[in-house]
Rosetta silent file (secondary structure, phi, psi, omega in degrees, C-alpha in Angstrom):
SEQUENCE: MRLTGTGRLMLEVGNRAPEFVLQDHTGCDQSLSGLLSDGPLLLYFYPADFTPGCTKEACTIRDLHTDIHSVGLSVAGVSPQESASHARFRSRHSLPFTLLADPDKVVTRMYGANGPLGIGVRRCTYLVDQDRTIRGAVLADFRIDRHRAFIENAVRVREMAGMKLLPGDQPSVS
SCORE:     score description
SCORE:     0.000 S_00000001
   1 L     0.000  151.731  179.105    0.030    0.188   -0.332 S_00000001
   2 L  -132.230  126.579 -155.669    1.082    3.496   -0.557 S_00000001
   3 L   -70.077  137.382 -170.295   -0.174    6.423    0.836 S_00000001
   4 L   -63.622 -158.634  178.197   -2.345    9.283   -1.368 S_00000001
   5 L  -109.271   14.939  166.818   -1.719   12.798   -1.181 S_00000001
   6 L  -102.534   -9.153  155.356   -4.451   13.267    2.043 S_00000001
   7 L   116.210  -21.394 -173.202   -1.893   10.342    3.667 S_00000001
   8 L   -51.028  139.730  153.321   -5.207    7.528    2.861 S_00000001
   9 L   -34.301   85.702  176.789   -4.093    3.700    1.895 S_00000001
  10 L  -108.729  167.672 -174.793   -4.467    3.142   -1.413 S_00000001
  11 L   -74.142  145.622  176.710   -3.773   -0.299   -2.975 S_00000001
  12 L   -73.699  131.791  122.546   -0.206   -0.599   -5.260 S_00000001
  13 L   -21.722  123.871 -144.135    0.279   -1.682   -8.572 S_00000001
  14 L    40.596   15.178  171.100    1.058   -6.008   -8.169 S_00000001
  15 L   -81.037  146.424 -167.678   -1.012   -6.007   -4.873 S_00000001
  16 E   -67.419  130.065  168.443   -3.445   -8.969   -4.542 S_00000001
  17 L   -78.990  143.787 -165.635   -7.100   -6.870   -4.689 S_00000001
  18 L   -81.921  137.331  173.574   -8.668   -7.861   -1.888 S_00000001
  19 L   -30.356  166.242  118.202  -12.564  -10.482   -2.140 S_00000001
  20 L  -171.676  167.646 -152.698  -15.012   -9.075   -1.263 S_00000001
  21 L  -142.845  125.699  153.651  -19.444   -9.680   -1.593 S_00000001
  22 L  -142.724  146.766  153.450  -21.861   -6.624   -2.668 S_00000001
  23 E   -47.102  151.301  176.712  -25.287   -6.019   -3.738 S_00000001
  24 E  -107.085 -156.103  160.574  -25.129   -5.102   -6.999 S_00000001
  25 L   -77.441   20.783  159.312  -28.485   -2.708   -8.713 S_00000001
  26 L   -90.472  -63.063 -164.532  -30.380   -5.601   -8.677 S_00000001
  27 L   137.498  -13.614 -163.091  -30.089   -6.571   -5.085 S_00000001
  28 L  -112.484  170.488 -138.035  -28.262   -9.518   -5.830 S_00000001
  29 E  -103.739  147.331 -178.553  -24.612  -10.204   -3.985 S_00000001
  30 L  -148.829   91.453  148.155  -21.504  -10.025   -6.764 S_00000001
  31 L   -34.102  142.516  178.170  -18.035  -11.190   -5.371 S_00000001
  32 H   -85.405   -5.730  170.142  -15.007   -9.573   -7.115 S_00000001
  33 H   -65.461  -45.070 -166.491  -14.109  -13.469   -8.155 S_00000001
  34 H   -90.439  -21.933 -163.725  -17.544  -13.939  -10.258 S_00000001
  35 H   -71.169  -53.013  174.088  -17.003  -10.225  -11.455 S_00000001
  36 L   -55.093  -31.942 -177.071  -13.594  -11.639  -12.484 S_00000001
  37 L   -66.034  -65.054 -165.714  -14.680  -14.902  -14.593 S_00000001
  38 L   -63.813  -14.395 -147.381  -15.069  -13.211  -17.702 S_00000001
  39 L   153.688  166.005  175.495  -12.199  -11.270  -17.800 S_00000001
  40 L   -65.003  156.984 -141.689   -9.906   -8.404  -16.209 S_00000001
  41 E  -142.168  152.958  164.103  -12.410   -5.809  -14.322 S_00000001
  42 E  -140.111   99.415 -155.013  -12.036   -2.318  -14.129 S_00000001
  43 E  -107.237  133.281 -161.200  -13.248   -1.576  -10.524 S_00000001
  44 E  -137.189  138.581 -173.797  -13.828    2.379  -10.050 S_00000001
  45 E   -82.108  135.254  143.830  -14.392    4.199   -6.547 S_00000001
  46 L  -146.808 -178.864 -129.416  -16.890    7.203   -6.835 S_00000001
  47 L  -125.628  -36.508  171.832  -18.515    9.102   -3.643 S_00000001
  48 L   172.678  134.551 -126.793  -21.774    9.253   -4.993 S_00000001
  49 L   -68.927  165.041 -166.565  -25.019    8.388   -7.332 S_00000001
  50 L    49.855  -65.256 -152.062  -26.383   11.748   -9.339 S_00000001
  51 L   -18.905  137.492  161.129  -23.583   14.105   -8.433 S_00000001
  52 H   -44.733  -50.687 -141.242  -22.202   15.849  -10.943 S_00000001
  53 H  -106.165  -46.544  177.894  -18.415   14.944  -11.233 S_00000001
  54 H   -87.543   14.914  141.538  -20.297   11.275  -10.755 S_00000001
  55 H   -48.184  -61.863 -152.914  -22.269   11.742  -13.322 S_00000001
  56 H   -96.937  -41.070  167.286  -19.816   13.067  -15.865 S_00000001
  57 H   -27.708  -67.594 -154.045  -17.447    9.979  -14.349 S_00000001
  58 H   -85.233  -27.432  166.269  -20.166    7.076  -15.133 S_00000001
  59 H   -75.045  -43.045  163.685  -21.024    8.636  -18.772 S_00000001
  60 H   -30.984  -45.706 -159.619  -17.859    8.944  -19.795 S_00000001
  61 H   -87.918  -54.668  175.407  -17.089    5.205  -19.100 S_00000001
  62 H   -11.982  -64.224 -174.708  -20.837    4.813  -20.147 S_00000001
  63 H   -61.911  -34.862 -176.579  -19.377    6.245  -23.942 S_00000001
  64 L  -107.042   48.841  153.133  -16.007    4.095  -23.679 S_00000001
  65 L  -104.852  -29.523  165.848  -17.773    0.414  -23.402 S_00000001
  66 H   -73.041  -74.276  170.255  -17.858   -0.656  -26.399 S_00000001
  67 H   -23.617  -59.284 -158.686  -14.289    0.200  -26.911 S_00000001
  68 H   -80.789  -78.228 -177.282  -13.371   -1.417  -23.064 S_00000001
  69 H    -8.725  -77.508 -149.971  -16.193   -4.572  -23.463 S_00000001
  70 L   -58.469    5.983 -177.351  -14.266   -4.982  -27.491 S_00000001
  71 L  -136.134   33.313 -177.789  -10.278   -5.715  -25.562 S_00000001
  72 L    49.064   69.142  106.456  -12.246   -7.993  -22.916 S_00000001
  73 L   -84.194  161.815  163.310  -12.950   -5.915  -19.741 S_00000001
  74 E  -120.333  171.590 -151.819  -15.270   -5.454  -17.684 S_00000001
  75 E  -139.793  129.958  145.075  -16.383   -2.387  -15.717 S_00000001
  76 E  -122.605  143.949  167.799  -17.796   -2.104  -11.608 S_00000001
  77 E  -117.644  146.354  172.360  -18.196    0.835   -9.968 S_00000001
  78 E   -44.737   87.038  159.191  -18.362    1.449   -5.870 S_00000001
  79 E  -131.762 -168.768  175.106  -20.208    3.659   -3.940 S_00000001
  80 L   -95.316    2.650  167.783  -22.327    4.005   -0.613 S_00000001
  81 L   -83.973  160.857  165.680  -25.444    4.219   -1.834 S_00000001
  82 L   -42.777  158.981  149.715  -28.292    1.173   -1.846 S_00000001
  83 H   -19.507  -85.243 -172.544  -29.407   -1.016   -4.685 S_00000001
  84 H   -61.134  -59.650  177.807  -31.931    0.874   -5.422 S_00000001
  85 H   -43.265  -68.837 -160.738  -30.304    4.488   -5.649 S_00000001
  86 H   -45.554  -35.221 -166.969  -27.665    2.534   -8.116 S_00000001
  87 H  -101.361   -5.323  176.870  -30.238    1.232  -10.184 S_00000001
  88 H   -88.047  -25.648  177.838  -32.276    3.968  -10.634 S_00000001
  89 H   -76.033  -35.277  172.192  -28.988    6.234  -11.594 S_00000001
  90 H   -78.781  -27.363 -177.668  -28.098    3.683  -13.942 S_00000001
  91 H   -59.823  -51.425  169.382  -31.202    3.184  -15.833 S_00000001
  92 H   -48.313  -17.597 -172.370  -31.312    7.368  -16.023 S_00000001
  93 H  -120.541   -3.015 -155.178  -27.790    7.650  -17.264 S_00000001
  94 L    -0.400  103.326 -144.318  -28.146    4.224  -18.741 S_00000001
  95 L  -119.333  123.362 -178.288  -24.847    2.966  -18.007 S_00000001
  96 L  -114.075   61.014  147.856  -24.793   -1.281  -18.718 S_00000001
  97 L  -100.755  151.384  159.035  -21.913   -1.541  -16.415 S_00000001
  98 E   -87.654  115.882  175.823  -22.574   -2.834  -12.697 S_00000001
  99 E  -104.293  151.303 -179.845  -22.643   -0.785   -9.674 S_00000001
 100 E  -121.364  130.527 -148.078  -22.439   -1.729   -6.547 S_00000001
 101 E   -99.880  142.152  167.004  -23.691   -0.815   -3.020 S_00000001
 102 L  -130.825   64.308 -171.381  -21.100   -0.351    0.077 S_00000001
 103 L   -75.317  -12.415  147.382  -23.524    1.622    2.366 S_00000001
 104 L   -41.993  -45.758 -153.838  -20.784    0.333    5.190 S_00000001
 105 L    49.142   35.146 -168.926  -18.015    1.440    2.722 S_00000001
 106 H   -56.124  -70.970  164.068  -16.352   -1.748    4.460 S_00000001
 107 H   -52.453  -39.055 -156.618  -14.866   -2.120    0.856 S_00000001
 108 H   -65.050  -42.261  160.999  -14.491    1.340   -0.087 S_00000001
 109 H   -55.794  -27.566 -179.863  -11.896    1.008    3.095 S_00000001
 110 H   -85.371  -12.941  172.582   -9.974   -1.922    2.057 S_00000001
 111 L   -83.863  -14.390  173.739   -9.333   -0.364   -1.143 S_00000001
 112 L    71.985   62.823 -175.184   -8.137    2.658    0.208 S_00000001
 113 L  -116.330  -27.202  175.473  -11.067    4.661   -1.239 S_00000001
 114 E   -33.822  108.716  177.400  -12.006    6.199    2.079 S_00000001
 115 L   -73.759  175.807 -175.245  -12.340    9.885    2.008 S_00000001
 116 H   -50.249  176.046 -173.726  -10.388   11.934    4.826 S_00000001
 117 H    47.119   -9.344 -170.121  -11.520   11.409    7.908 S_00000001
 118 H    91.649   14.407 -132.569  -13.758    8.948    6.855 S_00000001
 119 L  -123.801   67.511 -165.555  -15.766   11.166    5.483 S_00000001
 120 L   113.452  173.749 -154.228  -16.783   11.004    2.029 S_00000001
 121 E  -135.812  123.663 -157.760  -15.826    8.484   -0.584 S_00000001
 122 L  -100.553  161.930  178.660  -12.507    9.214   -2.868 S_00000001
 123 L  -111.653  113.768 -167.028  -12.505    8.740   -6.353 S_00000001
 124 E  -129.927  152.985  152.244  -10.029    5.598   -7.852 S_00000001
 125 E  -132.511  139.522 -158.675   -9.717    3.248  -10.410 S_00000001
 126 E  -104.135  126.806  162.161   -8.286   -0.270  -10.345 S_00000001
 127 L   -83.844   42.107 -166.650   -7.117   -2.360  -13.195 S_00000001
 128 L   -97.213  148.177  173.490   -7.515   -5.749  -11.825 S_00000001
 129 L   -47.090  155.323  161.693   -6.237   -9.310  -13.434 S_00000001
 130 L   -46.765  -58.189  174.401   -8.233  -12.612  -13.490 S_00000001
 131 L   -52.639   -4.268 -165.282   -5.439  -13.589  -10.426 S_00000001
 132 L   107.261  -21.411 -162.545   -6.520  -10.781   -8.702 S_00000001
 133 E  -102.194  148.085 -162.183   -3.430   -8.754   -8.870 S_00000001
 134 L  -100.961  161.257 -155.894   -4.294   -5.209   -9.705 S_00000001
 135 L  -136.131    1.709  178.650   -1.931   -4.044  -12.788 S_00000001
 136 L  -164.464  114.496  160.691   -3.124   -0.299  -12.879 S_00000001
 137 E   -96.281  131.390  141.821   -4.106    2.620  -10.533 S_00000001
 138 E   -55.318  117.917  153.320   -5.847    5.656  -10.638 S_00000001
 139 E  -133.576  119.758  167.328   -6.256    8.497   -7.593 S_00000001
 140 L  -147.615   94.822 -160.339   -8.207   11.925   -8.980 S_00000001
 141 L   -85.495  -56.717  168.432  -10.971   12.803   -6.611 S_00000001
 142 L   -83.293   37.853 -166.845  -11.678   16.081   -9.176 S_00000001
 143 L  -121.123   14.551 -154.052   -9.928   15.091  -12.198 S_00000001
 144 L    -6.092  -62.318 -153.264  -12.470   13.126  -13.867 S_00000001
 145 H   -66.860    4.886  175.448  -10.323   13.307  -17.236 S_00000001
 146 H   -56.018  -44.593  177.549   -7.304   11.149  -15.407 S_00000001
 147 H   -55.339  -61.656 -158.784  -10.076    8.051  -15.340 S_00000001
 148 H   -63.861  -30.575  160.551  -10.715    8.693  -18.732 S_00000001
 149 H   -50.321  -67.018  164.911   -7.314    8.469  -19.550 S_00000001
 150 H   -65.986  -11.566  162.864   -6.592    5.750  -17.721 S_00000001
 151 H   -94.544  -40.162 -179.363   -9.090    3.726  -18.803 S_00000001
 152 H   -55.437  -46.966 -168.311   -8.620    4.741  -22.869 S_00000001
 153 L   -67.286  -44.976  157.788   -4.617    3.865  -21.987 S_00000001
 154 H   -27.298  -73.712 -154.864   -6.325    0.318  -20.462 S_00000001
 155 H   -89.771   13.492 -168.097   -7.606   -0.390  -23.653 S_00000001
 156 H  -102.125  -73.267 -149.133   -4.644    0.847  -25.838 S_00000001
 157 H   -54.597  -66.658  175.282   -2.337   -2.045  -24.133 S_00000001
 158 H   -40.646  -64.316 -165.287   -4.822   -4.266  -24.805 S_00000001
 159 H   -70.611  -14.160  161.589   -5.893   -3.837  -27.838 S_00000001
 160 H   -53.754  -51.602 -160.473   -1.611   -3.384  -28.873 S_00000001
 161 H   -79.434   13.860 -173.034   -1.289   -6.828  -26.982 S_00000001
 162 L    77.411   10.521 -152.004   -3.967   -8.230  -29.593 S_00000001
 163 L  -106.046   17.473 -169.795   -6.183   -8.774  -27.025 S_00000001
 164 L   -75.223  117.026  159.721   -9.022   -6.577  -29.479 S_00000001
 165 L   -91.333  142.794 -174.428  -12.028   -9.140  -30.023 S_00000001
 166 L   -55.554  136.228  166.881  -14.031   -9.921  -32.935 S_00000001
 167 L   -51.625  148.082  176.242  -17.826   -9.577  -32.925 S_00000001
 168 L    72.929  -11.578  164.035  -19.614  -12.756  -31.119 S_00000001
 169 L   -63.974  126.129 -179.870  -15.949  -13.286  -29.484 S_00000001
 170 L   -89.816  176.241 -109.355  -16.415  -13.760  -25.170 S_00000001
 171 L  -115.348  145.300  174.677  -14.600  -11.883  -23.480 S_00000001
 172 L  -116.953  179.992  177.780  -10.763  -13.935  -22.905 S_00000001
 173 L   -91.586  119.165  160.492   -8.701  -15.231  -19.860 S_00000001
 174 L   -62.607    0.000    0.000   -6.239  -13.969  -18.634 S_00000001
């Protein structure tokens, strides 16, 4: 783990991502292992549904989703709101990816995304391989464009490695 700019601990590249089980936007339990079953995962933490910054971030990921999926990556967002809020947020903005409810912020703390003095949630994104190894990470609370650049780079790297899927293909197993 390393200290973030505010002295909070964030998981480092090369660390093993902690296993978890959280309810998704439909109220069903989702584990990290289950989310990784189809391929690597972009796991992002965000403060709240329907806020301007979080809406911008989610819609940015939505707009990149075809490219993300085409290289065998999946996406899951984590925030403290309940499943019902996530379902409304997902529906209102046509989000094609999983949203996970962490109302007690247990997983948020495990991943070093808890805000200063335990208040709020830091905006961070991890790239997690199927063996739960963290391959990349970015922390940028107000610089949503840094998250976009991180995701675009992950897609570009996988494309260059020949991981681009053809229509009808299933995501590759890393």
